């Protein structure tokens, strides 16, 4: 089944194919995110961050279901295609988290990694909502937009947590400690 009526231009038919391809790309990404979040929950030290990841795991499971609904609306088979971008973002997050010992620094690394994921999703869903509208599929656009709103809200919460963490800890550069060591070594910069 085509997403667009047959009297429309071939350019639109190709956007139709691109749209389905990118839906499969984000479907794969969401499933990888659902797989990686339990480890983030496990590693998070701040209870608020842990809770935030738990909430977003439930939301992400729902994002997978919503995409399944979108495929259904379009009469397309629900399936993923490899998405090297999300694989890279998750791989890098795991690498960095594995190297950090300090708990608050680990939380900062987890927040940064999670924000990279949310920004990737916001970028993809933003495009998909616009394409769905262009293709006259407001039903799909509405569902995709619900997910987009949840990704944006998550990103905002992560920004707030990052800011409050930096305020609480005096920043990642630990200026107080440097001050003490500067006094101990008056010649140091
Ligand atoms: Fe998501
Ligand atoms: Fe997300």
JSON list of C-alpha atoms and ligand atoms in Angstrom, two decimals:
[
{"chain": "A", "resi": 1, "resn": "UNK", "atom": "CA", "xyz": [0.00, 0.00, 0.00]},
{"chain": "A", "resi": 2, "resn": "UNK", "atom": "CA", "xyz": [1.34, 3.39, -0.95]},
{"chain": "A", "resi": 3, "resn": "UNK", "atom": "CA", "xyz": [1.24, 6.27, 1.51]},
{"chain": "A", "resi": 4, "resn": "UNK", "atom": "CA", "xyz": [0.33, 8.70, -1.22]},
{"chain": "A", "resi": 5, "resn": "UNK", "atom": "CA", "xyz": [-2.27, 8.63, -3.98]},
{"chain": "A", "resi": 6, "resn": "UNK", "atom": "CA", "xyz": [-0.96, 7.43, -7.32]},
{"chain": "A", "resi": 7, "resn": "UNK", "atom": "CA", "xyz": [-1.52, 10.76, -9.07]},
{"chain": "A", "resi": 8, "resn": "UNK", "atom": "CA", "xyz": [1.24, 12.42, -7.04]},
{"chain": "A", "resi": 9, "resn": "UNK", "atom": "CA", "xyz": [4.75, 12.97, -8.32]},
{"chain": "A", "resi": 10, "resn": "UNK", "atom": "CA", "xyz": [7.50, 10.37, -8.25]},
{"chain": "A", "resi": 11, "resn": "UNK", "atom": "CA", "xyz": [9.43, 12.64, -5.86]},
{"chain": "A", "resi": 12, "resn": "UNK", "atom": "CA", "xyz": [6.68, 12.12, -3.28]},
{"chain": "A", "resi": 13, "resn": "UNK", "atom": "CA", "xyz": [6.69, 8.38, -3.85]},
{"chain": "A", "resi": 14, "resn": "UNK", "atom": "CA", "xyz": [10.39, 8.40, -3.09]},
{"chain": "A", "resi": 15, "resn": "UNK", "atom": "CA", "xyz": [9.81, 10.47, 0.06]},
{"chain": "A", "resi": 16, "resn": "UNK", "atom": "CA", "xyz": [7.30, 7.77, 0.96]},
{"chain": "A", "resi": 17, "resn": "UNK", "atom": "CA", "xyz": [10.04, 5.13, 0.72]},
{"chain": "A", "resi": 18, "resn": "UNK", "atom": "CA", "xyz": [12.50, 7.33, 2.60]},
{"chain": "A", "resi": 19, "resn": "UNK", "atom": "CA", "xyz": [9.87, 7.87, 5.30]},
{"chain": "A", "resi": 20, "resn": "UNK", "atom": "CA", "xyz": [9.39, 4.13, 5.82]},
{"chain": "A", "resi": 21, "resn": "UNK", "atom": "CA", "xyz": [13.15, 3.59, 5.82]},
{"chain": "A", "resi": 22, "resn": "UNK", "atom": "CA", "xyz": [13.65, 6.24, 8.51]},
{"chain": "A", "resi": 23, "resn": "UNK", "atom": "CA", "xyz": [10.77, 4.78, 10.54]},
{"chain": "A", "resi": 24, "resn": "UNK", "atom": "CA", "xyz": [12.61, 1.45, 10.49]},
{"chain": "A", "resi": 25, "resn": "UNK", "atom": "CA", "xyz": [15.83, 3.21, 11.49]},
{"chain": "A", "resi": 26, "resn": "UNK", "atom": "CA", "xyz": [14.21, 4.85, 14.56]},
{"chain": "A", "resi": 27, "resn": "UNK", "atom": "CA", "xyz": [12.39, 1.59, 15.36]},
{"chain": "A", "resi": 28, "resn": "UNK", "atom": "CA", "xyz": [15.77, -0.15, 15.58]},
{"chain": "A", "resi": 29, "resn": "UNK", "atom": "CA", "xyz": [17.16, 2.79, 17.62]},
{"chain": "A", "resi": 30, "resn": "UNK", "atom": "CA", "xyz": [14.27, 2.68, 20.13]},
{"chain": "A", "resi": 31, "resn": "UNK", "atom": "CA", "xyz": [14.77, -1.05, 20.62]},
{"chain": "A", "resi": 32, "resn": "UNK", "atom": "CA", "xyz": [18.50, -0.52, 21.28]},
{"chain": "A", "resi": 33, "resn": "UNK", "atom": "CA", "xyz": [17.62, 2.26, 23.74]},
{"chain": "A", "resi": 34, "resn": "UNK", "atom": "CA", "xyz": [15.20, -0.04, 25.58]},
{"chain": "A", "resi": 35, "resn": "UNK", "atom": "CA", "xyz": [18.02, -2.61, 25.81]},
{"chain": "A", "resi": 36, "resn": "UNK", "atom": "CA", "xyz": [20.61, -0.12, 27.09]},
{"chain": "A", "resi": 37, "resn": "UNK", "atom": "CA", "xyz": [18.49, 1.78, 29.67]},
{"chain": "A", "resi": 38, "resn": "UNK", "atom": "CA", "xyz": [18.54, -0.95, 32.37]},
{"chain": "A", "resi": 39, "resn": "UNK", "atom": "CA", "xyz": [22.33, -0.60, 32.56]},
{"chain": "A", "resi": 40, "resn": "UNK", "atom": "CA", "xyz": [22.01, 3.19, 32.84]},
{"chain": "A", "resi": 41, "resn": "UNK", "atom": "CA", "xyz": [19.45, 2.71, 35.67]},
{"chain": "A", "resi": 42, "resn": "UNK", "atom": "CA", "xyz": [21.84, 0.33, 37.39]},
{"chain": "A", "resi": 43, "resn": "UNK", "atom": "CA", "xyz": [24.81, 2.70, 37.10]},
{"chain": "A", "resi": 44, "resn": "UNK", "atom": "CA", "xyz": [23.03, 5.95, 38.04]},
{"chain": "A", "resi": 45, "resn": "UNK", "atom": "CA", "xyz": [23.90, 7.12, 41.54]},
{"chain": "A", "resi": 46, "resn": "UNK", "atom": "CA", "xyz": [21.54, 10.07, 42.03]},
{"chain": "A", "resi": 47, "resn": "UNK", "atom": "CA", "xyz": [18.05, 8.70, 42.92]},
{"chain": "A", "resi": 48, "resn": "UNK", "atom": "CA", "xyz": [16.36, 11.38, 40.80]},
{"chain": "A", "resi": 49, "resn": "UNK", "atom": "CA", "xyz": [18.45, 10.35, 37.79]},
{"chain": "A", "resi": 50, "resn": "UNK", "atom": "CA", "xyz": [17.75, 6.66, 38.43]},
{"chain": "A", "resi": 51, "resn": "UNK", "atom": "CA", "xyz": [14.02, 7.41, 38.62]},
{"chain": "A", "resi": 52, "resn": "UNK", "atom": "CA", "xyz": [14.21, 9.54, 35.47]},
{"chain": "A", "resi": 53, "resn": "UNK", "atom": "CA", "xyz": [15.83, 6.68, 33.54]},
{"chain": "A", "resi": 54, "resn": "UNK", "atom": "CA", "xyz": [13.18, 4.27, 34.86]},
{"chain": "A", "resi": 55, "resn": "UNK", "atom": "CA", "xyz": [10.39, 6.56, 33.70]},
{"chain": "A", "resi": 56, "resn": "UNK", "atom": "CA", "xyz": [12.02, 6.95, 30.30]},
{"chain": "A", "resi": 57, "resn": "UNK", "atom": "CA", "xyz": [12.46, 3.19, 29.94]},
{"chain": "A", "resi": 58, "resn": "UNK", "atom": "CA", "xyz": [8.67, 2.81, 30.26]},
{"chain": "A", "resi": 59, "resn": "UNK", "atom": "CA", "xyz": [8.17, 5.69, 27.82]},
{"chain": "A", "resi": 60, "resn": "UNK", "atom": "CA", "xyz": [10.66, 4.16, 25.36]},
{"chain": "A", "resi": 61, "resn": "UNK", "atom": "CA", "xyz": [8.82, 0.82, 25.47]},
{"chain": "A", "resi": 62, "resn": "UNK", "atom": "CA", "xyz": [5.76, 2.80, 24.50]},
{"chain": "A", "resi": 63, "resn": "UNK", "atom": "CA", "xyz": [7.70, 4.52, 21.68]},
{"chain": "A", "resi": 64, "resn": "UNK", "atom": "CA", "xyz": [8.37, 1.07, 20.22]},
{"chain": "A", "resi": 65, "resn": "UNK", "atom": "CA", "xyz": [4.63, 0.27, 20.44]},
{"chain": "A", "resi": 66, "resn": "UNK", "atom": "CA", "xyz": [3.69, 3.60, 18.86]},
{"chain": "A", "resi": 67, "resn": "UNK", "atom": "CA", "xyz": [6.02, 2.92, 15.93]},
{"chain": "A", "resi": 68, "resn": "UNK", "atom": "CA", "xyz": [4.36, -0.47, 15.53]},
{"chain": "A", "resi": 69, "resn": "UNK", "atom": "CA", "xyz": [1.03, 1.39, 15.37]},
{"chain": "A", "resi": 70, "resn": "UNK", "atom": "CA", "xyz": [2.44, 3.76, 12.72]},
{"chain": "A", "resi": 71, "resn": "UNK", "atom": "CA", "xyz": [3.61, 0.82, 10.58]},
{"chain": "A", "resi": 72, "resn": "UNK", "atom": "CA", "xyz": [0.10, -0.61, 10.97]},
{"chain": "A", "resi": 73, "resn": "UNK", "atom": "CA", "xyz": [-1.54, 2.65, 9.85]},
{"chain": "A", "resi": 74, "resn": "UNK", "atom": "CA", "xyz": [0.70, 2.70, 6.77]},
{"chain": "A", "resi": 75, "resn": "UNK", "atom": "CA", "xyz": [0.15, -0.97, 6.00]},
{"chain": "A", "resi": 76, "resn": "UNK", "atom": "CA", "xyz": [3.88, -1.61, 6.28]},
{"chain": "A", "resi": 77, "resn": "UNK", "atom": "CA", "xyz": [5.66, -4.45, 8.01]},
{"chain": "A", "resi": 78, "resn": "UNK", "atom": "CA", "xyz": [7.07, -3.57, 11.44]},
{"chain": "A", "resi": 79, "resn": "UNK", "atom": "CA", "xyz": [10.81, -4.07, 11.18]},
{"chain": "A", "resi": 80, "resn": "UNK", "atom": "CA", "xyz": [14.06, -2.36, 12.02]},
{"chain": "A", "resi": 81, "resn": "UNK", "atom": "CA", "xyz": [17.06, -1.54, 9.87]},
{"chain": "A", "resi": 82, "resn": "UNK", "atom": "CA", "xyz": [20.55, -1.18, 11.32]},
{"chain": "A", "resi": 83, "resn": "UNK", "atom": "CA", "xyz": [21.21, 2.32, 12.60]},
{"chain": "A", "resi": 84, "resn": "UNK", "atom": "CA", "xyz": [24.97, 2.79, 13.06]},
{"chain": "A", "resi": 85, "resn": "UNK", "atom": "CA", "xyz": [24.41, 6.27, 14.51]},
{"chain": "A", "resi": 86, "resn": "UNK", "atom": "CA", "xyz": [22.57, 5.06, 17.62]},
{"chain": "A", "resi": 87, "resn": "UNK", "atom": "CA", "xyz": [24.94, 2.09, 17.95]},
{"chain": "A", "resi": 88, "resn": "UNK", "atom": "CA", "xyz": [27.85, 4.56, 18.04]},
{"chain": "A", "resi": 89, "resn": "UNK", "atom": "CA", "xyz": [26.17, 6.84, 20.60]},
{"chain": "A", "resi": 90, "resn": "UNK", "atom": "CA", "xyz": [25.38, 3.90, 22.91]},
{"chain": "A", "resi": 91, "resn": "UNK", "atom": "CA", "xyz": [28.81, 2.32, 22.45]},
{"chain": "A", "resi": 92, "resn": "UNK", "atom": "CA", "xyz": [30.55, 5.58, 23.34]},
{"chain": "A", "resi": 93, "resn": "UNK", "atom": "CA", "xyz": [28.32, 6.01, 26.41]},
{"chain": "A", "resi": 94, "resn": "UNK", "atom": "CA", "xyz": [29.24, 2.52, 27.64]},
{"chain": "A", "resi": 95, "resn": "UNK", "atom": "CA", "xyz": [32.94, 3.16, 27.05]},
{"chain": "A", "resi": 96, "resn": "UNK", "atom": "CA", "xyz": [32.93, 6.45, 28.96]},
{"chain": "A", "resi": 97, "resn": "UNK", "atom": "CA", "xyz": [30.80, 5.08, 31.81]},
{"chain": "A", "resi": 98, "resn": "UNK", "atom": "CA", "xyz": [33.20, 2.16, 32.14]},
{"chain": "A", "resi": 99, "resn": "UNK", "atom": "CA", "xyz": [36.15, 4.52, 32.63]},
{"chain": "A", "resi": 100, "resn": "UNK", "atom": "CA", "xyz": [34.61, 6.78, 35.30]},
{"chain": "A", "resi": 101, "resn": "UNK", "atom": "CA", "xyz": [35.13, 5.92, 38.99]},
{"chain": "A", "resi": 102, "resn": "UNK", "atom": "CA", "xyz": [33.75, 8.98, 40.82]},
{"chain": "A", "resi": 103, "resn": "UNK", "atom": "CA", "xyz": [29.97, 8.64, 41.37]},
{"chain": "A", "resi": 104, "resn": "UNK", "atom": "CA", "xyz": [28.97, 12.22, 40.61]},
{"chain": "A", "resi": 105, "resn": "UNK", "atom": "CA", "xyz": [31.23, 12.29, 37.55]},
{"chain": "A", "resi": 106, "resn": "UNK", "atom": "CA", "xyz": [29.62, 9.02, 36.45]},
{"chain": "A", "resi": 107, "resn": "UNK", "atom": "CA", "xyz": [26.17, 10.63, 36.78]},
{"chain": "A", "resi": 108, "resn": "UNK", "atom": "CA", "xyz": [27.38, 13.58, 34.71]},
{"chain": "A", "resi": 109, "resn": "UNK", "atom": "CA", "xyz": [28.66, 11.15, 32.05]},
{"chain": "A", "resi": 110, "resn": "UNK", "atom": "CA", "xyz": [25.33, 9.26, 32.06]},
{"chain": "A", "resi": 111, "resn": "UNK", "atom": "CA", "xyz": [23.36, 12.51, 31.72]},
{"chain": "A", "resi": 112, "resn": "UNK", "atom": "CA", "xyz": [25.55, 13.60, 28.80]},
{"chain": "A", "resi": 113, "resn": "UNK", "atom": "CA", "xyz": [25.16, 10.21, 27.12]},
{"chain": "A", "resi": 114, "resn": "UNK", "atom": "CA", "xyz": [21.39, 10.24, 27.64]},
{"chain": "A", "resi": 115, "resn": "UNK", "atom": "CA", "xyz": [21.15, 13.74, 26.18]},
{"chain": "A", "resi": 116, "resn": "UNK", "atom": "CA", "xyz": [23.05, 12.60, 23.07]},
{"chain": "A", "resi": 117, "resn": "UNK", "atom": "CA", "xyz": [20.45, 9.85, 22.67]},
{"chain": "A", "resi": 118, "resn": "UNK", "atom": "CA", "xyz": [17.51, 12.25, 23.21]},
{"chain": "A", "resi": 119, "resn": "UNK", "atom": "CA", "xyz": [18.91, 14.74, 20.71]},
{"chain": "A", "resi": 120, "resn": "UNK", "atom": "CA", "xyz": [19.30, 11.99, 18.13]},
{"chain": "A", "resi": 121, "resn": "UNK", "atom": "CA", "xyz": [15.68, 10.96, 18.68]},
{"chain": "A", "resi": 122, "resn": "UNK", "atom": "CA", "xyz": [14.40, 14.54, 18.59]},
{"chain": "A", "resi": 123, "resn": "UNK", "atom": "CA", "xyz": [16.18, 15.09, 15.28]},
{"chain": "A", "resi": 124, "resn": "UNK", "atom": "CA", "xyz": [14.74, 11.91, 13.76]},
{"chain": "A", "resi": 125, "resn": "UNK", "atom": "CA", "xyz": [11.18, 12.34, 15.08]},
{"chain": "A", "resi": 126, "resn": "UNK", "atom": "CA", "xyz": [11.19, 16.01, 14.06]},
{"chain": "A", "resi": 127, "resn": "UNK", "atom": "CA", "xyz": [11.92, 14.98, 10.48]},
{"chain": "A", "resi": 128, "resn": "UNK", "atom": "CA", "xyz": [9.42, 12.11, 10.57]},
{"chain": "A", "resi": 129, "resn": "UNK", "atom": "CA", "xyz": [6.60, 14.37, 11.83]},
{"chain": "A", "resi": 130, "resn": "UNK", "atom": "CA", "xyz": [7.31, 16.86, 9.03]},
{"chain": "A", "resi": 131, "resn": "UNK", "atom": "CA", "xyz": [7.42, 14.12, 6.38]},
{"chain": "A", "resi": 132, "resn": "UNK", "atom": "CA", "xyz": [4.23, 12.46, 7.69]},
{"chain": "A", "resi": 133, "resn": "UNK", "atom": "CA", "xyz": [2.43, 15.81, 7.33]},
{"chain": "A", "resi": 134, "resn": "UNK", "atom": "CA", "xyz": [3.87, 16.37, 3.84]},
{"chain": "A", "resi": 135, "resn": "UNK", "atom": "CA", "xyz": [2.63, 12.91, 2.85]},
{"chain": "A", "resi": 136, "resn": "UNK", "atom": "CA", "xyz": [-0.84, 13.73, 4.15]},
{"chain": "A", "resi": 137, "resn": "UNK", "atom": "CA", "xyz": [-0.56, 11.22, 7.01]},
{"chain": "A", "resi": 138, "resn": "UNK", "atom": "CA", "xyz": [-1.71, 13.31, 9.93]},
{"chain": "A", "resi": 139, "resn": "UNK", "atom": "CA", "xyz": [-2.66, 10.12, 11.78]},
{"chain": "A", "resi": 140, "resn": "UNK", "atom": "CA", "xyz": [1.01, 9.02, 11.75]},
{"chain": "A", "resi": 141, "resn": "UNK", "atom": "CA", "xyz": [2.19, 12.59, 12.45]},
{"chain": "A", "resi": 142, "resn": "UNK", "atom": "CA", "xyz": [0.04, 12.77, 15.61]},
{"chain": "A", "resi": 143, "resn": "UNK", "atom": "CA", "xyz": [1.52, 9.55, 17.02]},
{"chain": "A", "resi": 144, "resn": "UNK", "atom": "CA", "xyz": [5.09, 10.51, 16.12]},
{"chain": "A", "resi": 145, "resn": "UNK", "atom": "CA", "xyz": [4.57, 13.94, 17.64]},
{"chain": "A", "resi": 146, "resn": "UNK", "atom": "CA", "xyz": [3.48, 12.42, 20.96]},
{"chain": "A", "resi": 147, "resn": "UNK", "atom": "CA", "xyz": [6.83, 10.62, 21.12]},
{"chain": "A", "resi": 148, "resn": "UNK", "atom": "CA", "xyz": [8.70, 13.75, 20.04]},
{"chain": "A", "resi": 149, "resn": "UNK", "atom": "CA", "xyz": [7.10, 15.65, 22.95]},
{"chain": "A", "resi": 150, "resn": "UNK", "atom": "CA", "xyz": [8.22, 12.97, 25.41]},
{"chain": "A", "resi": 151, "resn": "UNK", "atom": "CA", "xyz": [11.79, 13.04, 24.07]},
{"chain": "A", "resi": 152, "resn": "UNK", "atom": "CA", "xyz": [11.84, 16.85, 24.45]},
{"chain": "A", "resi": 153, "resn": "UNK", "atom": "CA", "xyz": [10.47, 16.65, 28.01]},
{"chain": "A", "resi": 154, "resn": "UNK", "atom": "CA", "xyz": [13.13, 14.05, 28.91]},
{"chain": "A", "resi": 155, "resn": "UNK", "atom": "CA", "xyz": [15.88, 16.19, 27.44]},
{"chain": "A", "resi": 156, "resn": "UNK", "atom": "CA", "xyz": [14.64, 19.17, 29.47]},
{"chain": "A", "resi": 157, "resn": "UNK", "atom": "CA", "xyz": [14.64, 17.14, 32.70]},
{"chain": "A", "resi": 158, "resn": "UNK", "atom": "CA", "xyz": [18.18, 15.95, 31.95]},
{"chain": "A", "resi": 159, "resn": "UNK", "atom": "CA", "xyz": [19.34, 19.54, 31.40]},
{"chain": "A", "resi": 160, "resn": "UNK", "atom": "CA", "xyz": [17.81, 20.53, 34.76]},
{"chain": "A", "resi": 161, "resn": "UNK", "atom": "CA", "xyz": [19.54, 17.61, 36.48]},
{"chain": "A", "resi": 162, "resn": "UNK", "atom": "CA", "xyz": [22.88, 18.46, 34.84]},
{"chain": "A", "resi": 163, "resn": "UNK", "atom": "CA", "xyz": [22.55, 22.08, 35.97]},
{"chain": "A", "resi": 164, "resn": "UNK", "atom": "CA", "xyz": [21.58, 21.21, 39.54]},
{"chain": "A", "resi": 165, "resn": "UNK", "atom": "CA", "xyz": [24.38, 18.65, 39.72]},
{"chain": "A", "resi": 166, "resn": "UNK", "atom": "CA", "xyz": [26.94, 21.21, 38.59]},
{"chain": "A", "resi": 167, "resn": "UNK", "atom": "CA", "xyz": [25.59, 23.76, 41.09]},
{"chain": "A", "resi": 168, "resn": "UNK", "atom": "CA", "xyz": [25.69, 21.23, 43.91]},
{"chain": "A", "resi": 169, "resn": "UNK", "atom": "CA", "xyz": [29.14, 19.86, 43.16]},
{"chain": "A", "resi": 170, "resn": "UNK", "atom": "CA", "xyz": [30.74, 23.15, 42.19]},
{"chain": "A", "resi": 171, "resn": "UNK", "atom": "CA", "xyz": [31.31, 21.95, 38.65]},
{"chain": "A", "resi": 172, "resn": "UNK", "atom": "CA", "xyz": [33.37, 19.20, 37.13]},
{"chain": "A", "resi": 173, "resn": "UNK", "atom": "CA", "xyz": [36.62, 21.20, 37.33]},
{"chain": "A", "resi": 174, "resn": "UNK", "atom": "CA", "xyz": [36.43, 21.30, 41.16]},
{"chain": "A", "resi": 175, "resn": "UNK", "atom": "CA", "xyz": [37.59, 24.95, 41.52]},
{"chain": "A", "resi": 176, "resn": "UNK", "atom": "CA", "xyz": [37.81, 24.69, 45.33]},
{"chain": "A", "resi": 177, "resn": "UNK", "atom": "CA", "xyz": [40.29, 21.90, 45.26]},
{"chain": "A", "resi": 178, "resn": "UNK", "atom": "CA", "xyz": [42.41, 23.76, 42.73]},
{"chain": "A", "resi": 179, "resn": "UNK", "atom": "CA", "xyz": [42.33, 26.79, 45.01]},
{"chain": "A", "resi": 180, "resn": "UNK", "atom": "CA", "xyz": [43.65, 24.71, 47.92]},
{"chain": "A", "resi": 181, "resn": "UNK", "atom": "CA", "xyz": [46.39, 23.17, 45.82]},
{"chain": "A", "resi": 182, "resn": "UNK", "atom": "CA", "xyz": [47.27, 26.62, 44.38]},
{"chain": "A", "resi": 183, "resn": "UNK", "atom": "CA", "xyz": [47.81, 27.85, 47.94]},
{"chain": "A", "resi": 184, "resn": "UNK", "atom": "CA", "xyz": [49.96, 24.84, 48.70]},
{"chain": "A", "resi": 185, "resn": "UNK", "atom": "CA", "xyz": [52.04, 25.62, 45.62]},
{"chain": "A", "resi": 186, "resn": "UNK", "atom": "CA", "xyz": [52.12, 29.41, 45.41]},
{"chain": "A", "resi": 187, "resn": "UNK", "atom": "CA", "xyz": [54.12, 29.27, 42.20]},
{"chain": "A", "resi": 188, "resn": "UNK", "atom": "CA", "xyz": [51.49, 27.21, 40.37]},
{"chain": "A", "resi": 189, "resn": "UNK", "atom": "CA", "xyz": [49.20, 28.91, 37.85]},
{"chain": "B", "resi": 1, "resn": "LIG", "atom": "FE1", "xyz": [12.25, 7.24, 22.34]},
{"chain": "B", "resi": 2, "resn": "LIG", "atom": "FE1", "xyz": [14.20, 8.96, 24.40]}
]
